[in-house]
CSV table of C-alpha atoms in Angstrom, one decimal:
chain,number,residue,atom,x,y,z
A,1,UNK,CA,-32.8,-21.7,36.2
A,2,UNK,CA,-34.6,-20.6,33.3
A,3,UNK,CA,-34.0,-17.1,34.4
A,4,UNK,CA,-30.3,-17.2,34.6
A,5,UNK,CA,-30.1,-18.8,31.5
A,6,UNK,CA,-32.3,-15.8,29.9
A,7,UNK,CA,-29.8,-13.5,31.4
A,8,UNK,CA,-26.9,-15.4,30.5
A,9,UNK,CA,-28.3,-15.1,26.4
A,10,UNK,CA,-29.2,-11.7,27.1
A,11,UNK,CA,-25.6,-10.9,28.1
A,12,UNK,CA,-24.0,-12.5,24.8
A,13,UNK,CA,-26.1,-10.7,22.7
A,14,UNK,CA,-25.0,-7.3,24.0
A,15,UNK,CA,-21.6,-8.6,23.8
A,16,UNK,CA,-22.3,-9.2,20.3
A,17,UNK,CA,-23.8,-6.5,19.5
A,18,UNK,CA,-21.1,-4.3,21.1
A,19,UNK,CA,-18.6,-6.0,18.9
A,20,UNK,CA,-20.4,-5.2,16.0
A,21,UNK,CA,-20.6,-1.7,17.0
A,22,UNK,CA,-17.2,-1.3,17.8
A,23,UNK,CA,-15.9,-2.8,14.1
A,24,UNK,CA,-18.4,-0.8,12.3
A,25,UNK,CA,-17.1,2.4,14.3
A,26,UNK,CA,-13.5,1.1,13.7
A,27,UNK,CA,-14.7,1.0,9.7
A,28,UNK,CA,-16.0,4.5,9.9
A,29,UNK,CA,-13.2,5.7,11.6
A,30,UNK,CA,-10.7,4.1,8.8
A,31,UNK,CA,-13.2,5.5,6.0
A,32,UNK,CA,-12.8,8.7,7.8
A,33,UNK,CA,-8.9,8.6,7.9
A,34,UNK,CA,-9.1,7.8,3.7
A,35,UNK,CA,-11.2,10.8,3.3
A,36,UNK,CA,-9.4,13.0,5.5
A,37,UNK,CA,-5.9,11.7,4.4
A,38,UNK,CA,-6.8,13.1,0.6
A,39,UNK,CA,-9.1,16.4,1.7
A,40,UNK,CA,-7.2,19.6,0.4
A,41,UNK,CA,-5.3,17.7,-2.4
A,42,UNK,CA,-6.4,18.6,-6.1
A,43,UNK,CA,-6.2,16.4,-9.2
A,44,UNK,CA,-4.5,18.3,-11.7
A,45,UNK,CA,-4.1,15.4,-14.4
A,46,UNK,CA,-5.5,16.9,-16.5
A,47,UNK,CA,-3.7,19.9,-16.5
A,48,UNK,CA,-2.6,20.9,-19.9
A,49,UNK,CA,1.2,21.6,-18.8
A,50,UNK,CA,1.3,17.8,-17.9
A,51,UNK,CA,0.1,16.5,-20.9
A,52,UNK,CA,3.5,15.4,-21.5
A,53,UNK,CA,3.8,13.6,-18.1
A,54,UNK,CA,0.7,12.1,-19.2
A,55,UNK,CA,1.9,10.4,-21.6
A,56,UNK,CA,4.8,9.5,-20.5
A,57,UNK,CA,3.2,7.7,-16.9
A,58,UNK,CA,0.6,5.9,-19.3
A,59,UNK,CA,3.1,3.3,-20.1
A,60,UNK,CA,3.4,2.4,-16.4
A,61,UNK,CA,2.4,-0.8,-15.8
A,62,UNK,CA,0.3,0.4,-12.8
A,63,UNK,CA,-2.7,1.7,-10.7
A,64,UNK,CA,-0.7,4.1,-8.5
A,65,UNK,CA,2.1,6.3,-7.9
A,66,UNK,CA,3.3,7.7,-4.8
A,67,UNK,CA,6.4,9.9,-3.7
A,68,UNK,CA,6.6,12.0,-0.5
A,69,UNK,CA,3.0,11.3,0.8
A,70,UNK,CA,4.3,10.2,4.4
A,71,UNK,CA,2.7,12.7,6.9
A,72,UNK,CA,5.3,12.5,9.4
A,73,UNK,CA,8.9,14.2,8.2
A,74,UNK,CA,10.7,11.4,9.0
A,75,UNK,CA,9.0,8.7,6.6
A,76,UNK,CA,9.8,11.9,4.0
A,77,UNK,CA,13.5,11.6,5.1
A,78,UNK,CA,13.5,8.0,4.6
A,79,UNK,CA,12.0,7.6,1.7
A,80,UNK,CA,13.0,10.9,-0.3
A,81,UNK,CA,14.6,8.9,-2.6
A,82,UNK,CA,12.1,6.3,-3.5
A,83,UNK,CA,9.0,6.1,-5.7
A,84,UNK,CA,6.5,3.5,-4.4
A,85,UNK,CA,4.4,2.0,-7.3
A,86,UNK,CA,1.4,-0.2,-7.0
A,87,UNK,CA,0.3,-2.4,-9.7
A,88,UNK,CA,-3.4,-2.5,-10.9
A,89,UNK,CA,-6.0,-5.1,-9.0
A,90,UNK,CA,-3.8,-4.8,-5.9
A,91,UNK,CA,-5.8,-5.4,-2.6
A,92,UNK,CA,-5.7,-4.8,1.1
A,93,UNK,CA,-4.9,-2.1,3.4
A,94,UNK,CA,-1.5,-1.9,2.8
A,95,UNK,CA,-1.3,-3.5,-0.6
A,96,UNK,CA,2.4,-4.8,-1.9
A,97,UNK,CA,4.0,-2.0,-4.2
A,98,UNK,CA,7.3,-1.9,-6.2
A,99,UNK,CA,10.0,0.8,-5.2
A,100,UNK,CA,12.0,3.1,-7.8
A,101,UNK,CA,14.9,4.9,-6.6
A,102,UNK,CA,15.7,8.1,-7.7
A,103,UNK,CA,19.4,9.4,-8.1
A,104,UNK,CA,21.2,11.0,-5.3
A,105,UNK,CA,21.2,13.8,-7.2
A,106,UNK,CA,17.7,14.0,-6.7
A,107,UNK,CA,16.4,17.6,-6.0
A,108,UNK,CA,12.9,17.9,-5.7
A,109,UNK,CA,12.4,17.2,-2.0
A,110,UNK,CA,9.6,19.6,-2.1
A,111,UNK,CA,7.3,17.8,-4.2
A,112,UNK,CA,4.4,15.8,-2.6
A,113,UNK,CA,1.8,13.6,-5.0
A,114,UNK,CA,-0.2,10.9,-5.8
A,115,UNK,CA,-1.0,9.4,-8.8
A,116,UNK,CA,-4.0,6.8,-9.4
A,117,UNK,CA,-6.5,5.4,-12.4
A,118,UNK,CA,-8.6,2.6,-12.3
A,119,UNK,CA,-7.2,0.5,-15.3
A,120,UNK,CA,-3.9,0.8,-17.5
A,121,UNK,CA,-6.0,2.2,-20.4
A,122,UNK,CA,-7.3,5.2,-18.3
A,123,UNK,CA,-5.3,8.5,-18.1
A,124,UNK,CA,-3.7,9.5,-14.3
A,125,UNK,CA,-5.5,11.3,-11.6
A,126,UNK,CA,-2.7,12.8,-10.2
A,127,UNK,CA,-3.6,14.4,-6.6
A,128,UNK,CA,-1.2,17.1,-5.0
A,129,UNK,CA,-1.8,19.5,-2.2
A,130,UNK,CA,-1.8,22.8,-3.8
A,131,UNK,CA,-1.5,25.0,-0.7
A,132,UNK,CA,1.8,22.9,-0.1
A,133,UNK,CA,3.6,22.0,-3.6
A,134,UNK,CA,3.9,25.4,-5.8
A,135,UNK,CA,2.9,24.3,-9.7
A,136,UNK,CA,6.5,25.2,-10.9
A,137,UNK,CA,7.8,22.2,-8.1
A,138,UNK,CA,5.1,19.9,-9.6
A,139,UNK,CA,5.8,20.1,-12.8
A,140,UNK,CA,9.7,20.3,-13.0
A,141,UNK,CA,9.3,17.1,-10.6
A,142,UNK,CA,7.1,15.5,-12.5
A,143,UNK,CA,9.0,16.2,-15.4
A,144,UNK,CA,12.2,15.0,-14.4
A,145,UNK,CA,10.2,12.1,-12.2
A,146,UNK,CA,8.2,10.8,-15.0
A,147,UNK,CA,11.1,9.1,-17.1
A,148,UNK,CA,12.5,7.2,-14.3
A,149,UNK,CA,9.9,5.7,-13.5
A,150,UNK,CA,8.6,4.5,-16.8
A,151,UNK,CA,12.2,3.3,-17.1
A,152,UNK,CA,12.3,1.4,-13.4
A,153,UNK,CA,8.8,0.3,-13.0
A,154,UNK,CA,8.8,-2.7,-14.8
A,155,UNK,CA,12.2,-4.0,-13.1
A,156,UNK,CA,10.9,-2.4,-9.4
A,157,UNK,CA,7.6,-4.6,-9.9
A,158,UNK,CA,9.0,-7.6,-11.0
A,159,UNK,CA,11.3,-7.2,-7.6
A,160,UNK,CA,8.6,-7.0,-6.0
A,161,UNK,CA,6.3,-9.7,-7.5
A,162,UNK,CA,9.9,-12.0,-6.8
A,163,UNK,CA,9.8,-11.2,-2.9
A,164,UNK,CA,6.0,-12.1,-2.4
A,165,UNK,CA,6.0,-15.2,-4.2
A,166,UNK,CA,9.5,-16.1,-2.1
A,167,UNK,CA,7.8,-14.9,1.1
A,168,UNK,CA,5.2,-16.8,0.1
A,169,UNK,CA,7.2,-20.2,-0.8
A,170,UNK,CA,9.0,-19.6,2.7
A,171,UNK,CA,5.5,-19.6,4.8
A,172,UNK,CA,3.9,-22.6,2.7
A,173,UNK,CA,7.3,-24.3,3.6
A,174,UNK,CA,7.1,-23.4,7.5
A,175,UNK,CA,3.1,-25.0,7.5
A,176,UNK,CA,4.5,-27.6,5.7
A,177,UNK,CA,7.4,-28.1,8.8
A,178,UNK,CA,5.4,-27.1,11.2
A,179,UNK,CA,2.7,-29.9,10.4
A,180,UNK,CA,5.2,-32.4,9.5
A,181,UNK,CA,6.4,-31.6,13.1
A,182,UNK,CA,3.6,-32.2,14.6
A,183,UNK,CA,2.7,-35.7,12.9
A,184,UNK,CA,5.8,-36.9,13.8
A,185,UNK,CA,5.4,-35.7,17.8
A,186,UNK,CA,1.9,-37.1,17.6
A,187,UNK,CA,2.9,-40.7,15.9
A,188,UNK,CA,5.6,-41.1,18.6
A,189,UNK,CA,3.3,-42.0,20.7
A,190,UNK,CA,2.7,-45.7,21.1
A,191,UNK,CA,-0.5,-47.2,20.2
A,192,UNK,CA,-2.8,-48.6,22.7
């Protein structure tokens, strides 16, 4: 008896420990994918020829820019019209972010960026794959990018701000239901 029960202990703590393996491999390998997903790009913030981008982006409202970062062509497609924008303190794997579209006459399908700082008050690292965007697409991108977006941001995050708190008003509401609808099963039960 005292055996099997030895055994039986035994067993559940390699379990454990297997599932503690297997989500700190699963963290590695996501760690991994971060790292890998930004080798070969460059910041070039502080490049002098985007000084004037600089200074424009610094009035952004935000912790990170991105436009044409999918890695498969037909997110690019999809989203070649849209800057996504992520405000500062956002959290998560997929944290919420504001969209800007960009005019149909948009035509700098070539470039391929990210743009990220720590706090409002610091300047942008912006992070571009060098051996795939030429600097003349960068900058006449950036250039012609850079107004938009300080013009859009603010209205693109409020949207955005106004869809999570209604999401978030439409799932409190469905707890709410969903628990009102189970008093009311439970209490139609007669007492004993």
């Amino acid at each position: 008896m005292q055996t099997q029960a030895a055994s039986k202990s035994g067993g559940s703590r390699i379990v454990v420990m297997l599932l503690v393996m297997v989500v700190a491999m699963g963290g590695g390998i996501f760690v991994a994918l971060k790292l890998l997903g930004s080798a070969g790009k460059s910041d070039v913030g502080d490049l002098e020829a985007l000084a004037s981008v600089q200074a424009q982006l610094r009035a952004v409202d935000a912790c990170r820019i991105q436009y044409n970062h999918w890695p498969r062509s037909h997110h690019r497609q999809m989203h070649r019209l849209s800057v996504f924008i992520t405000p500062c303190g956002a959290s998560g794997i997929a944290p919420s972010s504001g969209k800007v579209k960009l005019p149909e006459s948009w035509a700098h399908d070539a470039l391929a960026f990210e743009a990220e700082r720590s706090s409002v008050t610091d300047d942008w690292s912006i992070l571009v794959n060098s051996e795939a965007v030429p600097f003349p697409v960068l900058l006449a991108g950036l250039s012609e990018l850079a107004p938009i977006v300080v013009r859009d941001a603010p209205g693109a995050l409020a949207k955005m701000r106004a869809d999570e708190a209604e999401g978030n008003a439409k799932y409190e509401e469905g707890l709410r239901r969903r628990e009102q609808q189970r008093q009311q099963n439970q209490d139609s039960y007669p007492s004993r």
